[in-house]
Amino acid sequence: MMGYRLFLLFCCVMSIAHASDPLPSWNDSQSKQAIMKFVQEVTQESHPDFIPVDDRIATFDEDGTLWVEQPLYTEFFYVIDTIRRDASNHPEWQHEEPFKTVLSGDLAKMQNFSKQEIALMLAATHAGMDVETFRKSVAEWIKTHNHPRFNRPFAELIYQPMLEAMQFLHDNGFKIYIVSGGGQEFIRAFAKKVYNLSPEYIIGTAAKVRYEYTADGRPVLTKLSQLLFVNDKEGKPEGINLIIGKRPVIAFGNSIGDQQMLEWTQSTPRKTAEFLVQHDDADREYAYGPDSKIGTFSNELKEEANHRRWNVISMKNDWKVIFPWQIRASSKN
Amino acid sequence: MMGYRLFLLFCCVMSIAHASDPLPSWNDSQSKQAIMKFVQEVTQESHPDFIPVDDRIATFDEDGTLWVEQPLYTEFFYVIDTIRRDASNHPEWQHEEPFKTVLSGDLAKMQNFSKQEIALMLAATHAGMDVETFRKSVAEWIKTHNHPRFNRPFAELIYQPMLEAMQFLHDNGFKIYIVSGGGQEFIRAFAKKVYNLSPEYIIGTAAKVRYEYTADGRPVLTKLSQLLFVNDKEGKPEGINLIIGKRPVIAFGNSIGDQQMLEWTQSTPRKTAEFLVQHDDADREYAYGPDSKIGTFSNELKEEANHRRWNVISMKNDWKVIFPWQIRASSKN
């Protein structure tokens, strides 16, 4: 499941760590043991909890679960950069909200945009072009634009321990799906290079599209500004049913947006496992919880996780490293 | 010069290849040759038209392409039987259309139901229950209810030559999808048993669903009467993009509902192949074309097929047998 750039690093790590450890970036704590034990049990044909390959469905939220979501969702940075890029063609944006705030660069104000303001920005940056043109635009951007704190391309801000978990599950016959509140076509634009996942394994919020023909008769699908469905909260089980049609047996999330996906997973009449990533590492990444508008980990979610015996992954205590490039750095020493 | 051992091996391979014709129910006409040639070329790494496994996407319409659609779509028979079954709980149906006509059994009149009348019947038979309950109901029905002409369960009214084509493509690394105007959950109810396809390979017309909890706290997805999207005509490329996110390289259809799917396939920047099944065999199945309301093969579609060099499969001339049970019968002799 490694992106092509990371493949060599991964091999390097594997040779440094115990060759047999599929999760070398995880400390040997409860979270790692829970993943290992689950996979060991459900893939063993003689075990009472054995799951046939056909039903081994694993779902991963993206923002805050597979990569950084602070100080804004990555897709939001794409929106900002695209508005900046196109501003000279839209002099009216200098005076119209939400564009005026975006052009001013006021991050704190942007974190508090209303749903309506976000919809306006999405319409301006995601609609009116065909799906393939949009994907190319995103694919180019994500390689070349850097995160403001880490000063690395957004495509590199993925969590090494989660890449290892995806790879480990994949190697054990699981189908790996991303189930994100973010845009389905946005994620598809880079999923193959970043996560080694083909477009059919990406479930996200989807816009309506219109089938039409270019002047030279070529059919295209034009993205519209209306949404087809919102793949967040109760939308996640709905999106999973729409696209997979089966319930997952293992799921990873990090916020109130993932609660229903984890409930849905746990209701599968099989052995299941549920995980929530807790952002408690301000030094190496971020620390946030109930009060954050992005990636809210409410006290109710914490209670539910406790009550339902979901595994809470502590970034601080469970992960040896956060990002792939940190492995590269340490392997040079 | 070919070494003696290599020569023996070559003969051996050739005799195995000859003995195991992957399309034994097809006559050796143009249609069969077109399928064989396409697969041979795109799976050969040294060939200029080679397609990597990741991009080998094959899509099949269902009604009229994989199974019988006359005198009514199979899903329509399910609707009729369900209305009959539930009629005692709905005395008002004796006087209300379209239920009154359904209960009268007038097939000709049912073929001319309006979209609104069909929507009323779908709401009465497809909505208000959770997805899994619906699938169980369909799975039970399709095994036990017979087609009025062939007097066989609907699950057996599939075309043997198309099953062979699906298997042949699957064996050559293709992912096989059904892309149907019929209900997505309807087809998923039996797709594994009838076509050996898991739910994620079924794209169909989808109803909205609502995530809710049963009295004992179990999460379910309740089917609603509103549609999320209609997977027919221009809806087929839209549904393919929504669920697969890639264009097919080979596609099979039979009516004006498949035209856009075939155009979309042909616009893929790869070698592609397109097929339309022509129902021209009244003796063994049905013969119908431009005037049929079900499975319309219009003159415009015929012209487009000709213009775009799509392959037209003649059931009468290209298929040795139509149904699987005919093979079983002949092998007994």
GROMACS .gro file of C-alpha atoms in nm, chain A residues 2-307:
model
  306
    2MET     CA    1   0.302   0.229  -0.001
    3GLY     CA    2   0.324   0.521  -0.239
    4TYR     CA    3   0.602   0.480  -0.489
    5ARG     CA    4   0.826   0.734  -0.315
    6LEU     CA    5   0.790   0.556   0.013
    7PHE     CA    6   0.847   0.206  -0.108
    8LEU     CA    7   1.223   0.224  -0.073
    9LEU     CA    8   1.196   0.380   0.272
   10PHE     CA    9   0.962   0.107   0.378
   11CYS     CA   10   1.203  -0.163   0.261
   12CYS     CA   11   1.479   0.014   0.449
   13VAL     CA   12   1.276   0.021   0.769
   14MET     CA   13   1.182  -0.340   0.730
   15SER     CA   14   1.545  -0.442   0.714
   16ILE     CA   15   1.634  -0.231   1.019
   17ALA     CA   16   1.343  -0.346   1.229
   18HIS     CA   17   1.269  -0.713   1.286
   19ALA     CA   18   1.203  -0.847   0.940
   20SER     CA   19   0.893  -1.022   1.067
   21ASP     CA   20   0.727  -0.722   1.235
   22PRO     CA   21   0.459  -0.584   1.002
   23LEU     CA   22   0.404  -0.274   1.220
   24PRO     CA   23   0.757  -0.150   1.297
   25SER     CA   24   0.653   0.212   1.361
   26TRP     CA   25   0.414   0.111   1.639
   27ASN     CA   26   0.520   0.077   2.000
   28ASP     CA   27   0.434  -0.261   2.144
   29SER     CA   28   0.131  -0.129   2.330
   30GLN     CA   29  -0.238  -0.223   2.338
   31SER     CA   30  -0.328  -0.067   2.001
   32LYS     CA   31  -0.067  -0.260   1.806
   33GLN     CA   32  -0.158  -0.580   1.989
   34ALA     CA   33  -0.526  -0.528   1.908
   35ILE     CA   34  -0.452  -0.500   1.534
   36MET     CA   35  -0.217  -0.799   1.536
   37LYS     CA   36  -0.452  -1.018   1.737
   38PHE     CA   37  -0.754  -0.936   1.522
   39VAL     CA   38  -0.573  -1.016   1.197
   40GLN     CA   39  -0.421  -1.331   1.340
   41GLU     CA   40  -0.757  -1.464   1.456
   42VAL     CA   41  -0.980  -1.380   1.162
   43THR     CA   42  -0.736  -1.508   0.900
   44GLN     CA   43  -0.681  -1.846   1.064
   45GLU     CA   44  -0.914  -2.097   0.905
   46SER     CA   45  -0.941  -2.312   1.215
   47HIS     CA   46  -1.029  -2.017   1.442
   48PRO     CA   47  -1.397  -1.971   1.541
   49ASP     CA   48  -1.374  -1.604   1.431
   50PHE     CA   49  -1.233  -1.685   1.085
   51ILE     CA   50  -1.352  -1.444   0.812
   52PRO     CA   51  -1.343  -1.556   0.446
   53VAL     CA   52  -1.140  -1.327   0.218
   54ASP     CA   53  -1.456  -1.204   0.046
   55ASP     CA   54  -1.578  -1.042   0.368
   56ARG     CA   55  -1.247  -0.888   0.478
   57ILE     CA   56  -1.340  -0.523   0.434
   58ALA     CA   57  -1.133  -0.255   0.608
   59THR     CA   58  -1.235   0.111   0.606
   60PHE     CA   59  -1.020   0.412   0.693
   61ASP     CA   60  -1.130   0.769   0.741
   62GLU     CA   61  -0.874   1.001   0.580
   63ASP     CA   62  -0.849   1.347   0.745
   64GLY     CA   63  -0.694   1.305   1.090
   65THR     CA   64  -0.677   0.926   1.050
   66LEU     CA   65  -0.441   0.880   0.755
   67TRP     CA   66  -0.297   1.230   0.730
   68VAL     CA   67  -0.281   1.572   0.899
   69GLU     CA   68  -0.605   1.772   0.916
   70GLN     CA   69  -0.477   2.079   1.105
   71PRO     CA   70  -0.484   2.378   1.090
   72LEU     CA   71  -0.730   2.312   0.803
   73TYR     CA   72  -0.834   2.009   0.600
   74THR     CA   73  -0.594   1.958   0.306
   75GLU     CA   74  -0.880   1.998   0.061
   76PHE     CA   75  -0.944   2.339   0.214
   77PHE     CA   76  -0.586   2.442   0.137
   78TYR     CA   77  -0.648   2.335  -0.222
   79VAL     CA   78  -0.957   2.556  -0.227
   80ILE     CA   79  -0.759   2.851  -0.090
   81ASP     CA   80  -0.474   2.811  -0.337
   82THR     CA   81  -0.715   2.772  -0.627
   83ILE     CA   82  -0.905   3.086  -0.527
   84ARG     CA   83  -0.575   3.276  -0.504
   85ARG     CA   84  -0.467   3.140  -0.842
   86ASP     CA   85  -0.793   3.240  -1.009
   87ALA     CA   86  -0.844   3.573  -0.827
   88SER     CA   87  -0.717   3.787  -1.113
   89ASN     CA   88  -1.008   3.658  -1.324
   90HIS     CA   89  -1.254   3.744  -1.046
   91PRO     CA   90  -1.201   4.105  -0.931
   92GLU     CA   91  -1.535   4.081  -0.746
   93TRP     CA   92  -1.378   3.834  -0.499
   94GLN     CA   93  -1.182   4.123  -0.341
   95HIS     CA   94  -1.510   4.245  -0.192
   96GLU     CA   95  -1.725   3.931  -0.170
   97GLU     CA   96  -1.724   3.682   0.116
   98PRO     CA   97  -1.604   3.416   0.165
   99PHE     CA   98  -1.347   3.493  -0.108
  100LYS     CA   99  -1.236   3.817   0.056
  101THR     CA  100  -1.134   3.634   0.376
  102VAL     CA  101  -0.958   3.360   0.176
  103LEU     CA  102  -0.755   3.622  -0.012
  104SER     CA  103  -0.670   3.798   0.316
  105GLY     CA  104  -0.512   3.473   0.445
  106ASP     CA  105  -0.686   3.487   0.785
  107LEU     CA  106  -0.669   3.118   0.888
  108ALA     CA  107  -0.857   3.161   1.215
  109LYS     CA  108  -1.150   3.322   1.035
  110MET     CA  109  -1.145   3.049   0.770
  111GLN     CA  110  -1.177   2.779   1.037
  112ASN     CA  111  -1.515   2.930   1.123
  113PHE     CA  112  -1.668   2.943   0.777
  114SER     CA  113  -2.032   2.840   0.764
  115LYS     CA  114  -2.156   2.548   0.555
  116GLN     CA  115  -2.297   2.796   0.304
  117GLU     CA  116  -1.964   2.976   0.269
  118ILE     CA  117  -1.787   2.644   0.219
  119ALA     CA  118  -2.043   2.545  -0.045
  120LEU     CA  119  -1.973   2.870  -0.234
  121MET     CA  120  -1.600   2.802  -0.233
  122LEU     CA  121  -1.646   2.442  -0.342
  123ALA     CA  122  -1.869   2.554  -0.628
  124ALA     CA  123  -1.601   2.804  -0.738
  125THR     CA  124  -1.315   2.554  -0.725
  126HIS     CA  125  -1.464   2.206  -0.777
  127ALA     CA  126  -1.750   2.252  -1.027
  128GLY     CA  127  -1.790   2.341  -1.393
  129MET     CA  128  -1.501   2.127  -1.517
  130ASP     CA  129  -1.483   1.765  -1.621
  131VAL     CA  130  -1.376   1.504  -1.367
  132GLU     CA  131  -1.043   1.431  -1.535
  133THR     CA  132  -0.939   1.796  -1.555
  134PHE     CA  133  -1.022   1.837  -1.186
  135ARG     CA  134  -0.818   1.531  -1.090
  136LYS     CA  135  -0.517   1.656  -1.287
  137SER     CA  136  -0.536   1.993  -1.114
  138VAL     CA  137  -0.541   1.830  -0.768
  139ALA     CA  138  -0.267   1.579  -0.854
  140GLU     CA  139  -0.034   1.860  -0.962
  141TRP     CA  140  -0.115   2.077  -0.659
  142ILE     CA  141  -0.063   1.812  -0.394
  143LYS     CA  142   0.291   1.733  -0.509
  144THR     CA  143   0.398   2.095  -0.524
  145HIS     CA  144   0.229   2.277  -0.236
  146ASN     CA  145   0.361   2.264   0.117
  147HIS     CA  146   0.195   2.243   0.456
  148PRO     CA  147   0.249   2.571   0.647
  149ARG     CA  148   0.397   2.410   0.958
  150PHE     CA  149   0.585   2.108   0.828
  151ASN     CA  150   0.702   2.271   0.507
  152ARG     CA  151   0.655   1.947   0.315
  153PRO     CA  152   0.418   1.871   0.024
  154PHE     CA  153   0.073   1.775   0.152
  155ALA     CA  154   0.116   1.436  -0.017
  156GLU     CA  155   0.385   1.353   0.242
  157LEU     CA  156   0.181   1.439   0.551
  158ILE     CA  157   0.057   1.085   0.592
  159TYR     CA  158   0.100   0.876   0.903
  160GLN     CA  159   0.364   0.606   0.866
  161PRO     CA  160   0.202   0.376   1.127
  162MET     CA  161  -0.130   0.387   0.940
  163LEU     CA  162   0.041   0.307   0.608
  164GLU     CA  163   0.185   0.001   0.780
  165ALA     CA  164  -0.158  -0.098   0.915
  166MET     CA  165  -0.308  -0.066   0.565
  167GLN     CA  166  -0.026  -0.273   0.415
  168PHE     CA  167  -0.056  -0.537   0.687
  169LEU     CA  168  -0.430  -0.573   0.632
  170HIS     CA  169  -0.385  -0.579   0.254
  171ASP     CA  170  -0.122  -0.852   0.285
  172ASN     CA  171  -0.377  -1.054   0.483
  173GLY     CA  172  -0.644  -1.045   0.216
  174PHE     CA  173  -0.835  -0.737   0.326
  175LYS     CA  174  -0.979  -0.491   0.077
  176ILE     CA  175  -0.878  -0.144   0.191
  177TYR     CA  176  -1.124   0.144   0.145
  178ILE     CA  177  -1.089   0.510   0.232
  179VAL     CA  178  -1.423   0.641   0.363
  180SER     CA  179  -1.388   1.016   0.396
  181GLY     CA  180  -1.605   1.323   0.444
  182GLY     CA  181  -1.373   1.485   0.188
  183GLY     CA  182  -1.440   1.496  -0.185
  184GLN     CA  183  -1.438   1.160  -0.359
  185GLU     CA  184  -1.274   1.297  -0.675
  186PHE     CA  185  -1.028   1.502  -0.469
  187ILE     CA  186  -0.894   1.190  -0.298
  188ARG     CA  187  -0.902   0.980  -0.614
  189ALA     CA  188  -0.667   1.234  -0.776
  190PHE     CA  189  -0.373   1.115  -0.562
  191ALA     CA  190  -0.488   0.794  -0.389
  192LYS     CA  191  -0.291   0.566  -0.619
  193LYS     CA  192   0.040   0.746  -0.566
  194VAL     CA  193  -0.005   0.826  -0.198
  195TYR     CA  194  -0.186   0.514  -0.072
  196ASN     CA  195  -0.159   0.274  -0.368
  197LEU     CA  196  -0.538   0.264  -0.383
  198SER     CA  197  -0.730   0.263  -0.712
  199PRO     CA  198  -1.031   0.497  -0.751
  200GLU     CA  199  -1.285   0.221  -0.678
  201TYR     CA  200  -1.152   0.201  -0.322
  202ILE     CA  201  -1.227   0.566  -0.247
  203ILE     CA  202  -1.561   0.660  -0.093
  204GLY     CA  203  -1.612   1.029  -0.029
  205THR     CA  204  -1.856   1.315  -0.055
  206ALA     CA  205  -1.972   1.317  -0.417
  207ALA     CA  206  -2.095   1.595  -0.639
  208LYS     CA  207  -2.352   1.537  -0.908
  209VAL     CA  208  -2.206   1.513  -1.257
  210ARG     CA  209  -2.355   1.570  -1.601
  211TYR     CA  210  -2.276   1.356  -1.905
  212GLU     CA  211  -2.213   1.581  -2.204
  213TYR     CA  212  -2.006   1.614  -2.520
  214THR     CA  213  -1.716   1.844  -2.602
  215ALA     CA  214  -1.723   2.043  -2.928
  216ASP     CA  215  -1.539   1.758  -3.101
  217GLY     CA  216  -1.789   1.498  -2.978
  218ARG     CA  217  -1.587   1.351  -2.690
  219PRO     CA  218  -1.806   1.250  -2.392
  220VAL     CA  219  -1.710   1.403  -2.056
  221LEU     CA  220  -1.857   1.410  -1.707
  222THR     CA  221  -1.886   1.767  -1.587
  223LYS     CA  222  -1.881   1.823  -1.212
  224LEU     CA  223  -2.180   2.024  -1.090
  225SER     CA  224  -2.206   2.235  -0.777
  226GLN     CA  225  -2.490   2.029  -0.623
  227LEU     CA  226  -2.392   1.739  -0.403
  228LEU     CA  227  -2.511   1.383  -0.465
  229PHE     CA  228  -2.437   1.272  -0.110
  230VAL     CA  229  -2.241   1.384   0.194
  231ASN     CA  230  -2.018   1.104   0.316
  232ASP     CA  231  -1.994   1.208   0.680
  233LYS     CA  232  -2.149   1.085   1.008
  234GLU     CA  233  -2.459   0.878   0.915
  235GLY     CA  234  -2.355   0.934   0.550
  236LYS     CA  235  -2.058   0.699   0.603
  237PRO     CA  236  -2.261   0.377   0.650
  238GLU     CA  237  -2.481   0.498   0.362
  239GLY     CA  238  -2.177   0.556   0.137
  240ILE     CA  239  -2.027   0.222   0.240
  241ASN     CA  240  -2.351   0.046   0.148
  242LEU     CA  241  -2.380   0.236  -0.181
  243ILE     CA  242  -2.031   0.154  -0.300
  244ILE     CA  243  -1.929  -0.167  -0.122
  245GLY     CA  244  -2.266  -0.315  -0.030
  246LYS     CA  245  -2.110  -0.503   0.261
  247ARG     CA  246  -2.025  -0.404   0.618
  248PRO     CA  247  -1.660  -0.357   0.716
  249VAL     CA  248  -1.507  -0.583   0.981
  250ILE     CA  249  -1.236  -0.336   1.083
  251ALA     CA  250  -1.255   0.043   1.075
  252PHE     CA  251  -1.034   0.336   1.169
  253GLY     CA  252  -1.148   0.691   1.240
  254ASN     CA  253  -1.066   0.985   1.464
  255SER     CA  254  -1.370   1.207   1.518
  256ILE     CA  255  -1.746   1.240   1.559
  257GLY     CA  256  -1.767   1.210   1.180
  258ASP     CA  257  -1.663   0.845   1.214
  259GLN     CA  258  -1.891   0.736   1.498
  260GLN     CA  259  -2.161   0.584   1.276
  261MET     CA  260  -1.905   0.405   1.058
  262LEU     CA  261  -1.762   0.239   1.368
  263GLU     CA  262  -2.111   0.150   1.499
  264TRP     CA  263  -2.198   0.007   1.158
  265THR     CA  264  -1.877  -0.198   1.155
  266GLN     CA  265  -1.941  -0.330   1.504
  267SER     CA  266  -2.293  -0.441   1.410
  268THR     CA  267  -2.149  -0.681   1.149
  269PRO     CA  268  -2.229  -1.042   1.247
  270ARG     CA  269  -1.857  -1.125   1.249
  271LYS     CA  270  -1.565  -1.057   1.478
  272THR     CA  271  -1.487  -0.687   1.428
  273ALA     CA  272  -1.237  -0.425   1.550
  274GLU     CA  273  -1.276  -0.048   1.575
  275PHE     CA  274  -1.008   0.218   1.621
  276LEU     CA  275  -1.003   0.591   1.692
  277VAL     CA  276  -0.684   0.796   1.653
  278GLN     CA  277  -0.641   1.044   1.935
  279HIS     CA  278  -0.442   1.356   1.852
  280ASP     CA  279  -0.247   1.404   2.177
  281ASP     CA  280   0.096   1.490   2.044
  282ALA     CA  281   0.144   1.865   2.011
  283ASP     CA  282   0.521   1.828   1.972
  284ARG     CA  283   0.525   1.590   1.679
  285GLU     CA  284   0.182   1.664   1.526
  286TYR     CA  285  -0.114   1.833   1.701
  287ALA     CA  286  -0.312   1.793   2.022
  288TYR     CA  287  -0.684   1.860   2.000
  289GLY     CA  288  -1.011   1.709   2.108
  290PRO     CA  289  -1.360   1.816   2.218
  291ASP     CA  290  -1.318   2.186   2.139
  292SER     CA  291  -1.169   2.158   1.793
  293LYS     CA  292  -1.404   2.237   1.505
  294ILE     CA  293  -1.189   2.017   1.283
  295GLY     CA  294  -1.166   1.653   1.386
  296THR     CA  295  -1.383   1.691   1.696
  297PHE     CA  296  -1.321   1.411   1.949
  298SER     CA  297  -1.611   1.490   2.180
  299ASN     CA  298  -1.651   1.364   2.535
  300GLU     CA  299  -1.957   1.171   2.416
  301LEU     CA  300  -1.744   0.998   2.153
  302LYS     CA  301  -1.490   0.913   2.422
  303GLU     CA  302  -1.767   0.764   2.637
  304GLU     CA  303  -1.907   0.569   2.347
  305ALA     CA  304  -1.559   0.437   2.261
  306ASN     CA  305  -1.518   0.327   2.620
  307HIS     CA  306  -1.865   0.176   2.642
   0.00000   0.00000   0.00000
